[in-house]
CSV table of C-alpha atoms and ligand atoms in Angstrom, one decimal:
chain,number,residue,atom,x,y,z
V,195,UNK,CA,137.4,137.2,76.8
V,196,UNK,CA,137.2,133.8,78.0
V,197,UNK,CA,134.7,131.6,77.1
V,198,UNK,CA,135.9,128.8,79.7
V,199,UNK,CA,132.6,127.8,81.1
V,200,UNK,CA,130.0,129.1,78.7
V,201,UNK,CA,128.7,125.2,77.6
V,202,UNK,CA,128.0,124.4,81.2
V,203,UNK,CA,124.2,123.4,81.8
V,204,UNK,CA,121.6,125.9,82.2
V,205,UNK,CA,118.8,123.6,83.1
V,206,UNK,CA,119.1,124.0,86.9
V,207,UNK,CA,117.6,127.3,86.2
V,208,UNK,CA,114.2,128.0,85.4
V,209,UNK,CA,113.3,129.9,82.5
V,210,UNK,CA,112.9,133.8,83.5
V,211,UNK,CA,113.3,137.0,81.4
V,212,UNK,CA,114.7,140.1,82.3
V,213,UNK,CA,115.0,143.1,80.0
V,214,UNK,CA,115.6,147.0,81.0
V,215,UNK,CA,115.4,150.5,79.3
V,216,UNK,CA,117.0,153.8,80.5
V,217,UNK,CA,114.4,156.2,81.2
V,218,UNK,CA,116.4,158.9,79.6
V,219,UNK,CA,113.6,160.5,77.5
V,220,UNK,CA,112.9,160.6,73.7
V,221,UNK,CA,111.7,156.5,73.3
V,222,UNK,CA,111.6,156.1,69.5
V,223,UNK,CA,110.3,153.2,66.9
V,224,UNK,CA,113.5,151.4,67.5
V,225,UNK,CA,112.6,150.8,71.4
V,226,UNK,CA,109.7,150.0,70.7
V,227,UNK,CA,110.1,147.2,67.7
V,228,UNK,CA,113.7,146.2,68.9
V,229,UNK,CA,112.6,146.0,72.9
V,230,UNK,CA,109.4,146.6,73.9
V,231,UNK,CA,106.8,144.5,71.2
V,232,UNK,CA,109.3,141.9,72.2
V,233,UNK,CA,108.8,142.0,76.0
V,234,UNK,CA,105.2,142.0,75.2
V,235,UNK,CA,105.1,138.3,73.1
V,236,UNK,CA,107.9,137.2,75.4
V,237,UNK,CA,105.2,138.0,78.5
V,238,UNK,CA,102.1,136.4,76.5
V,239,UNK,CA,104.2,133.3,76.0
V,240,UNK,CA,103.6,132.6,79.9
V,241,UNK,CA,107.7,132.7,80.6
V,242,UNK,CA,108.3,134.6,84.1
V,243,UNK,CA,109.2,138.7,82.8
V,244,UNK,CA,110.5,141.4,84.7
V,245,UNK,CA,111.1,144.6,82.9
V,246,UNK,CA,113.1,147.8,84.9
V,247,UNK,CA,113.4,150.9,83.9
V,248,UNK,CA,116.9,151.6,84.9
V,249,UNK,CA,117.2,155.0,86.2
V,250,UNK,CA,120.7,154.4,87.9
V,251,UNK,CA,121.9,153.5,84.3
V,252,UNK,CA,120.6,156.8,83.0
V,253,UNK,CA,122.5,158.7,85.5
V,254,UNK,CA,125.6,157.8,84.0
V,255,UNK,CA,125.2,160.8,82.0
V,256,UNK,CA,124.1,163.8,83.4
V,257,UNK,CA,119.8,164.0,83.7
V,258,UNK,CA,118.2,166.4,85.1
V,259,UNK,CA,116.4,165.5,88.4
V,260,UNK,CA,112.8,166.3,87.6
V,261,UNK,CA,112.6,165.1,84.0
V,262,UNK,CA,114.3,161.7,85.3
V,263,UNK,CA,111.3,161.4,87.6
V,264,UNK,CA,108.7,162.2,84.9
V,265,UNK,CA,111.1,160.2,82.6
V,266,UNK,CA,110.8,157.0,84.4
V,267,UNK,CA,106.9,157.3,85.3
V,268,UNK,CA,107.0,157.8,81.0
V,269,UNK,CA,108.6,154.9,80.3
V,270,UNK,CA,106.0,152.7,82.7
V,271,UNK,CA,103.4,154.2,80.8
V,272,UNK,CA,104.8,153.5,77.6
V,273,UNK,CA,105.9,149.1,79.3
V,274,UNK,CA,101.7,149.3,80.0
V,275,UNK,CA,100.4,151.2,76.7
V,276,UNK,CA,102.0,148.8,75.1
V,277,UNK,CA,100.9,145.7,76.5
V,278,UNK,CA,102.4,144.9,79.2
V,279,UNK,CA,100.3,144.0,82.6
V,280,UNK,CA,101.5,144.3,86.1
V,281,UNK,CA,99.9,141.4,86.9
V,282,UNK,CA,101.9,139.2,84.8
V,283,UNK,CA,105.3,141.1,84.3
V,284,UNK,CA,107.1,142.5,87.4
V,285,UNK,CA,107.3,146.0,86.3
V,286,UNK,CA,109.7,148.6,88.4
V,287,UNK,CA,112.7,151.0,88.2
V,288,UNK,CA,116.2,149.8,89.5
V,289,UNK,CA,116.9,152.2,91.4
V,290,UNK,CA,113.9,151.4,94.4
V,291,UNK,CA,115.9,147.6,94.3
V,292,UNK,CA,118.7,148.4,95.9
V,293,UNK,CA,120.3,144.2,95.0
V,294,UNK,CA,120.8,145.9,91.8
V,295,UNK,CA,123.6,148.5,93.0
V,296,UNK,CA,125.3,146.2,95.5
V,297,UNK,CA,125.3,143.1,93.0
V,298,UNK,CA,126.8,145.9,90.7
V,299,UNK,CA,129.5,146.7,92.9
V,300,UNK,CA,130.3,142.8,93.6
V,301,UNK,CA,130.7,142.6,89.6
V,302,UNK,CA,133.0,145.9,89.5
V,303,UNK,CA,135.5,143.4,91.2
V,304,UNK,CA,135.0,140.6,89.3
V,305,UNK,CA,134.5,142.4,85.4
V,306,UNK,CA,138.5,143.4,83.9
V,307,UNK,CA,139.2,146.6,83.0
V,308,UNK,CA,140.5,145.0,79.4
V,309,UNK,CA,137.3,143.6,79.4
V,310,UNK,CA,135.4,147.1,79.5
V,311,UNK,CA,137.9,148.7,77.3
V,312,UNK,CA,136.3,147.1,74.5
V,313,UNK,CA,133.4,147.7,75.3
V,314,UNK,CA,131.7,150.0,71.7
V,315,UNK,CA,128.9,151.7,73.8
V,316,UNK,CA,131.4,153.4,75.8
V,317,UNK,CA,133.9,153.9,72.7
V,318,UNK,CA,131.1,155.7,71.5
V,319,UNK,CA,129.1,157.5,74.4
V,320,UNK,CA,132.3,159.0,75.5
V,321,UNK,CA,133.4,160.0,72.3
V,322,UNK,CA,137.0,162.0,71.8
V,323,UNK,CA,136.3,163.1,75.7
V,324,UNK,CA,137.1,159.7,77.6
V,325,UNK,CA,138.8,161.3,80.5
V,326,UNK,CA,135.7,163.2,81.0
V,327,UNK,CA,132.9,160.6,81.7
V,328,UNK,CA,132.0,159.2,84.6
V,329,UNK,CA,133.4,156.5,86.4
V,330,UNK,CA,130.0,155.1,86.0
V,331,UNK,CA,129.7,154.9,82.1
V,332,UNK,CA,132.4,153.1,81.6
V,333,UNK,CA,131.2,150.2,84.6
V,334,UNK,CA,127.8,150.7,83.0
V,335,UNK,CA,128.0,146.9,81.7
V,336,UNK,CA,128.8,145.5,85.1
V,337,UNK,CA,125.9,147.0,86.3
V,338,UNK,CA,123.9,145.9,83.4
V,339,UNK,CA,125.1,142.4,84.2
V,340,UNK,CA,124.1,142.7,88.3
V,341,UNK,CA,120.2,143.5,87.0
V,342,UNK,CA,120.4,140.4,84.8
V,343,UNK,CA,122.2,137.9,87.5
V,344,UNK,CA,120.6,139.2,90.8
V,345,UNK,CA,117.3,137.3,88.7
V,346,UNK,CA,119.0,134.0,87.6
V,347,UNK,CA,117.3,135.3,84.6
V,348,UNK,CA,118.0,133.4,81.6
V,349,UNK,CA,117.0,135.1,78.8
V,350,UNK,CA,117.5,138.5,77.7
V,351,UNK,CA,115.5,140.3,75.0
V,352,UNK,CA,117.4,143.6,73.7
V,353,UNK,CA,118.0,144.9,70.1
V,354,UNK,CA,121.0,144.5,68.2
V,355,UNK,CA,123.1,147.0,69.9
V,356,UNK,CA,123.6,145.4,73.4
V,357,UNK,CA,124.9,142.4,72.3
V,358,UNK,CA,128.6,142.9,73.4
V,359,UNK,CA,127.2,143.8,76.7
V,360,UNK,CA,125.3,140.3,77.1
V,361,UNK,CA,128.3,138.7,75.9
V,362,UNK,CA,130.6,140.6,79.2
V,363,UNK,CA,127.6,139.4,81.3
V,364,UNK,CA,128.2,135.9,80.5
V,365,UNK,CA,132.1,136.4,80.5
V,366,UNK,CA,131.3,137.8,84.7
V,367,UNK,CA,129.1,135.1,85.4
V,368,UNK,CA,131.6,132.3,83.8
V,369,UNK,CA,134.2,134.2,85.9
V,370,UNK,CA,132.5,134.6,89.0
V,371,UNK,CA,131.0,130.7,88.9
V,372,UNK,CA,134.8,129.7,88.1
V,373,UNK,CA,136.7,132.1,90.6
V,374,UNK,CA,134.0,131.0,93.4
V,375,UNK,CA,134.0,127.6,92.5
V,376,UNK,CA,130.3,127.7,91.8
V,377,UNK,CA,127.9,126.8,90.0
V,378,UNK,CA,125.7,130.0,90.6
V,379,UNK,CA,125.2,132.0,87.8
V,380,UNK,CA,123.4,131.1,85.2
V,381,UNK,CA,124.5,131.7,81.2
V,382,UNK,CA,121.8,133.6,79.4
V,383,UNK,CA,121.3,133.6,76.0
V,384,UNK,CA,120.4,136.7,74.3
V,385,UNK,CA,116.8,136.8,72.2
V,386,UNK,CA,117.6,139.4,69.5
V,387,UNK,CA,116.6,138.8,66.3
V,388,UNK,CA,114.1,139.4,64.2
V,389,UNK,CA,113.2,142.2,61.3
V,390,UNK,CA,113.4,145.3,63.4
V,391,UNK,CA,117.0,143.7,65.6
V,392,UNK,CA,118.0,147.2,64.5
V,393,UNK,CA,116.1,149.8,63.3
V,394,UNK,CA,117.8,152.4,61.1
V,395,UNK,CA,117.6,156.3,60.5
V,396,UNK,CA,114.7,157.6,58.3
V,397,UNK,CA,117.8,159.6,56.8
V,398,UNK,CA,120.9,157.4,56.6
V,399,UNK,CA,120.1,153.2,56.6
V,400,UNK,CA,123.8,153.2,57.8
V,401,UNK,CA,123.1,155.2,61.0
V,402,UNK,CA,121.4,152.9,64.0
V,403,UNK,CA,117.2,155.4,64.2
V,404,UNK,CA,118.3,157.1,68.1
V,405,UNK,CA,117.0,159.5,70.6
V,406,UNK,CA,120.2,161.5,70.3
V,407,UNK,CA,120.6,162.0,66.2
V,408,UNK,CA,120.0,165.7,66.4
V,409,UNK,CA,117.7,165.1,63.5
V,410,UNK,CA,114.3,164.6,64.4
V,411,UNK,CA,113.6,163.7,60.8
V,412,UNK,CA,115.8,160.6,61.2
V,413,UNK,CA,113.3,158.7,64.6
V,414,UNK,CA,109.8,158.2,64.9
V,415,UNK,CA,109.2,159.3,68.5
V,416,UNK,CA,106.3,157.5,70.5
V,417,UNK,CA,105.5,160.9,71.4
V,418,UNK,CA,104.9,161.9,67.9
V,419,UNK,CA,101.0,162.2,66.2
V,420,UNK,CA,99.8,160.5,62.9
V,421,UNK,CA,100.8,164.1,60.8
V,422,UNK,CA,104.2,163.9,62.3
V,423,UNK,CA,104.3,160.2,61.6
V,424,UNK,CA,103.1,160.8,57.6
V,425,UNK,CA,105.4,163.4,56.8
V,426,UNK,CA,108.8,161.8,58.4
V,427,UNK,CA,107.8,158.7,56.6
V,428,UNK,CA,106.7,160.4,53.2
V,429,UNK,CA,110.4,162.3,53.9
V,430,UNK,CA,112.3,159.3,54.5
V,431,UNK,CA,115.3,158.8,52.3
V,432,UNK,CA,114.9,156.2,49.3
V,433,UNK,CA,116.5,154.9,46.5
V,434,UNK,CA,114.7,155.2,42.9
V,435,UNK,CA,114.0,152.2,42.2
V,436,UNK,CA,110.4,149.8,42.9
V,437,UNK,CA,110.7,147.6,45.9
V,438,UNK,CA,112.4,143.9,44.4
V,439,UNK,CA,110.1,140.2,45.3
V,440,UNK,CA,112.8,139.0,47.3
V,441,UNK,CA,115.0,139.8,50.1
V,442,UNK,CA,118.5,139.0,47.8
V,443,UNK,CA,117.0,142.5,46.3
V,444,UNK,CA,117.3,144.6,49.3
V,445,UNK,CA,121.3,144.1,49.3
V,446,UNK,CA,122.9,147.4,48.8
V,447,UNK,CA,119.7,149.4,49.4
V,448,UNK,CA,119.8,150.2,53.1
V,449,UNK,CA,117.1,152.4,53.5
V,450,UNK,CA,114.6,150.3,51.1
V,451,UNK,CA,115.2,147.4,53.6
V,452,UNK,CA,115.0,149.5,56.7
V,453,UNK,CA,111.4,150.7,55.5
V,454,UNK,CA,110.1,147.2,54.4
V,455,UNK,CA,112.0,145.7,57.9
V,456,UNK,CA,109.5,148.4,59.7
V,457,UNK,CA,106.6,147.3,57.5
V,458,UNK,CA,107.4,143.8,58.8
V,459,UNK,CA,107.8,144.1,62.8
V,460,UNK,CA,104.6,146.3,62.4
V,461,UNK,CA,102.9,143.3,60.8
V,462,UNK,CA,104.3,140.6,62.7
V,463,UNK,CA,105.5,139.5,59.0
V,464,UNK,CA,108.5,138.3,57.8
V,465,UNK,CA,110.6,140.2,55.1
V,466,UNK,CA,110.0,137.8,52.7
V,467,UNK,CA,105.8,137.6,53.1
V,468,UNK,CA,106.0,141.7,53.0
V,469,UNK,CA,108.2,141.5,49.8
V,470,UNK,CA,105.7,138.9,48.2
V,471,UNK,CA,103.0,141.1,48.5
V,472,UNK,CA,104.9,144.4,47.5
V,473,UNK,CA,107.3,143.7,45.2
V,474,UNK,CA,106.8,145.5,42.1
V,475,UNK,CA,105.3,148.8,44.1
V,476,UNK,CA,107.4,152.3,43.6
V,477,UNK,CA,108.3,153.6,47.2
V,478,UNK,CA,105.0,156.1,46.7
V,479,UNK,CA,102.4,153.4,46.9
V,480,UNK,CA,104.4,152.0,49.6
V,481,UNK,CA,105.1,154.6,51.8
V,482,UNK,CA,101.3,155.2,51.9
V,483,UNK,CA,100.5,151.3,53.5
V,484,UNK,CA,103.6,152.1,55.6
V,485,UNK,CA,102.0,155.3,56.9
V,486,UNK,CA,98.9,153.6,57.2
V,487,UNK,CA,100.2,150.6,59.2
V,488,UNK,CA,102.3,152.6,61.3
V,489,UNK,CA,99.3,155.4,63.3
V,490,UNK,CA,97.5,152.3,63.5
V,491,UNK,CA,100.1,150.8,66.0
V,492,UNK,CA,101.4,153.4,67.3
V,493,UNK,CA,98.8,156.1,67.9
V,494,UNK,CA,96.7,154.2,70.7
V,495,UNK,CA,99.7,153.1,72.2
V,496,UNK,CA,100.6,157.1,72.3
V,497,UNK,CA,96.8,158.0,73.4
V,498,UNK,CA,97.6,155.3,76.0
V,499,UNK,CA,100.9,156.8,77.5
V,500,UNK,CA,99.0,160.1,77.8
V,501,UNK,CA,95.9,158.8,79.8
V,502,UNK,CA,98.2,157.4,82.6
V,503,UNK,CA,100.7,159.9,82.6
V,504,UNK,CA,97.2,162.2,83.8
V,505,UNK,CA,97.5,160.1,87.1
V,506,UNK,CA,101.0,159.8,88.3
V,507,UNK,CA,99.7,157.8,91.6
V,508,UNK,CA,98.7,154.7,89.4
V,509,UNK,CA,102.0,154.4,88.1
V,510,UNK,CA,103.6,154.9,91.2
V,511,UNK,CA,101.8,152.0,92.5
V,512,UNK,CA,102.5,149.9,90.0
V,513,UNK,CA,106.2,150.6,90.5
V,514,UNK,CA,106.0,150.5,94.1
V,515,UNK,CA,104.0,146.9,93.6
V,516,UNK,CA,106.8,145.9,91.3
V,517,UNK,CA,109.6,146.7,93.4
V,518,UNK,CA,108.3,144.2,96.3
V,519,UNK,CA,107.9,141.5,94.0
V,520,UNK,CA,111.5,142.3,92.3
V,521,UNK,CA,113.4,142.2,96.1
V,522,UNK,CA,111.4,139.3,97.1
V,523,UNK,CA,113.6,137.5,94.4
V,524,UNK,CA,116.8,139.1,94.2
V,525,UNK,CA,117.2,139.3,98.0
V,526,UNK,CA,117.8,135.7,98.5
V,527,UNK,CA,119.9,135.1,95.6
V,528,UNK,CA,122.3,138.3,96.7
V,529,UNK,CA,122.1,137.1,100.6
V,530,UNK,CA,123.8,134.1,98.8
V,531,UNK,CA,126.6,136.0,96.9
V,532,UNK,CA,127.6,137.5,99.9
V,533,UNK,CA,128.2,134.0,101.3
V,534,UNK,CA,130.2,132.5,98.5
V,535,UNK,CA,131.9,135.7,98.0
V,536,UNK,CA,132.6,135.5,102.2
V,537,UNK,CA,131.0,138.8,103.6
V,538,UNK,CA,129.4,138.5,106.6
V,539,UNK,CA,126.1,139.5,106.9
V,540,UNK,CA,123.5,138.9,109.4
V,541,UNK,CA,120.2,137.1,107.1
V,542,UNK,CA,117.8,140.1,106.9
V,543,UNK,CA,114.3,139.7,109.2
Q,49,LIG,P1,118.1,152.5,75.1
Q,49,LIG,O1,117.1,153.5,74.7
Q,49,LIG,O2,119.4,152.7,74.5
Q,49,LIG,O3,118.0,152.3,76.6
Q,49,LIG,O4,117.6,151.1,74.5
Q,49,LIG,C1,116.5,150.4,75.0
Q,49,LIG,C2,116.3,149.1,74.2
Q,49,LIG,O5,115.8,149.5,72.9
Q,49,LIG,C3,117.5,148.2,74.0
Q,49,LIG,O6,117.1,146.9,74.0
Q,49,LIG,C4,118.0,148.6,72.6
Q,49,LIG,O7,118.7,147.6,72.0
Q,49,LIG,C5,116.7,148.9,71.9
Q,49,LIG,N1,116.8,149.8,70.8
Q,49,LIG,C6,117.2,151.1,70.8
Q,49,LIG,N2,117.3,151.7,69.6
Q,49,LIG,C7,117.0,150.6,68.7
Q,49,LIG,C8,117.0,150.6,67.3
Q,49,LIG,N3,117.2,151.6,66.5
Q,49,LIG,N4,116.7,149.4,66.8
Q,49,LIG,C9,116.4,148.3,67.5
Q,49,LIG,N5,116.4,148.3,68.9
Q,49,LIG,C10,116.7,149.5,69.5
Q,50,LIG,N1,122.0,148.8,78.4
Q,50,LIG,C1,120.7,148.7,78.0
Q,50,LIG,C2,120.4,149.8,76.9
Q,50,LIG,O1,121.0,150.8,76.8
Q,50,LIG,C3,119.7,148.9,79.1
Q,50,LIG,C4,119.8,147.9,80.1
Q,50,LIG,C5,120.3,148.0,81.4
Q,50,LIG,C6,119.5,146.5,80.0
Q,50,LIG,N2,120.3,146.9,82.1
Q,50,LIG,C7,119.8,145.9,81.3
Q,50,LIG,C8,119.0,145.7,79.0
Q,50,LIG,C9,119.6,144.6,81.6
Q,50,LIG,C10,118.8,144.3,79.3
Q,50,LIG,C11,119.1,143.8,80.5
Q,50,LIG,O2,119.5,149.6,76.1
């Protein structure tokens, strides 16, 4: 992929994040300390947010209608149980934005088919079956790229796992700003980082902790209650030996450092101050103050999502709120691609 025009100047645009989760039920520990904690300091930092729920990329693979709906109002509840407020972030779901699917479709003619060939997430949502997915799992990046650009956002928070499809969106913007002869789209940069970047399985600290391991063992759901939370912790796979002082000791022990990386993001610590303190302990002392650490995060956030999901009709107005606010920024900025790009249409009243 080229990388032509990724040093030009970003400082025409002004600072704004964007960030988006598929609303395709299940959220585990690993959205929530690789995406959504993030969002949250990202929004109390005073930056300009605006988190989706994308419900057009969930479609990509098949969802049935009535739990997408519930699914989406879900994942609001679970943006505002854990800390995110309307009134600062622009909270909504893609698909009430319509900019989103027709800056996609723009992209689909810009983006390469080599370019999405490569692409792992596909590779490996499509598995041995490639022929069979849909045309929109395999554009699924382009798309991604459109909820980005139709912003001008310039920084992206995401965990680990999305950062080949940050890297295309910079490859279409550099493309598009090149092809164009514009200087239109910005280059984000990508805010991963941090202890919990990628949060592992409870079972295997090679395996990436997902909504579709068919082990439950392996995720901590939001959903789940402090008994649930004790045991899948107190289950977790270990290694014999007491936790090492330093982070040089966690080489080689994948699960150790997957636990202690929790312990961390939990804490807002780094690996090294939680290693200071706990080196020395045998994984049962530490499991315990993992446990312990963990309810206390997680379980109002859970008693949260289940207050609002009792009344639909506040969420729906949040969404509905959200939306406005979202259009009333993209719509300029895509009334402008469809001039450089040279379709004609009449400015909007
Ligand atoms: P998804 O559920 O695939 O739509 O992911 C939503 C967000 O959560 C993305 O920013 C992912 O990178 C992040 N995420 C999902 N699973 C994990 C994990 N195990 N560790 C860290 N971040 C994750
Ligand atoms: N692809 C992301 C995921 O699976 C979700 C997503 C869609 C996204 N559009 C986005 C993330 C825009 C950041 C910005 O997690």
């Amino acid at each position: 992929m080229s990388d032509a025009v990724q040093t030009q100047s970003n400082s025409k645009f002004k600072k704004r994040v964007f960030s988006g989760i598929q609303p395709s039920g299940g959220l585990t520990l690993g959205n929530y300390l690789g995406a959504v904690k993030r969002f949250v300091q990202l929004q109390n930092e005073e930056i300009e947010t605006i988190y989706c729920m994308v419900d057009l990329h969930a479609i990509t693979v098949w969802q049935d209608p009535e739990q997408l709906k519930n699914n989406t109002r879900q994942l609001a509840a679970f943006y505002i149980a854990s800390g995110l407020n309307p009134e600062k972030s622009i909270l909504f779901n893609q698909s009430a934005v319509s900019e989103h699917a027709e800056l996609g479709w723009i992209f689909n003619c810009v983006a390469r088919m080599g370019w999405m060939k490569r692409m792992t997430q596909f590779k490996d949502k499509a598995g041995k079956n490639a022929e069979n997915a849909s045309l929109g799992l395999f554009g699924y990046p382009a798309l991604m790229a459109a909820d980005i650009l139709a912003y001008h956002a310039t920084h992206v928070p995401v965990g680990d796992d999305q950062k080949q499809h940050l890297e295309l969106t910079r490859d279409i913007a550099a493309k598009f700003n090149h092809d164009f002869g514009v200087d239109f789209f910005p280059m984000i940069d990508p805010v991963i980082g941090g202890p919990a970047a990628r949060v592992m399985s409870l079972r295997d600290g090679s395996k990436k902790m997902s909504k579709s391991d068919p082990s439950d063992q392996s995720r901590i759901n939001m959903s789940d209650d402090a008994d649930s939370i004790a045991q899948k912790f107190r289950k977790a796979k270990t290694d014999p030996d007491a936790l090492p002082s330093e982070e040089l000791g966690l080489e080689n022990r994948p699960e150790a450092k997957n636990l202690v990386a929790i312990y961390a993001a939990l804490g807002d610590q780094s690996v090294e101050q939680v290693l200071s303190d706990v080196g020395g302990k045998q994984f049962s002392e530490f499991k315990p103050m993992l446990v312990e650490r963990a309810v206390e995060t997680l379980s109002p956030i859970t008693g949260e999502m289940n207050r609002l999901m009792q009344d639909v009709s506040e969420i729906d107005r949040v969404l509905k709120d959200g939306a406005d606010k979202a259009r009333a920024i993209a719509a300029p900025i895509l009334q402008r691609t469809y001039d450089i790009v040279g379709l004609l249409r009449p400015e909007r009243s």
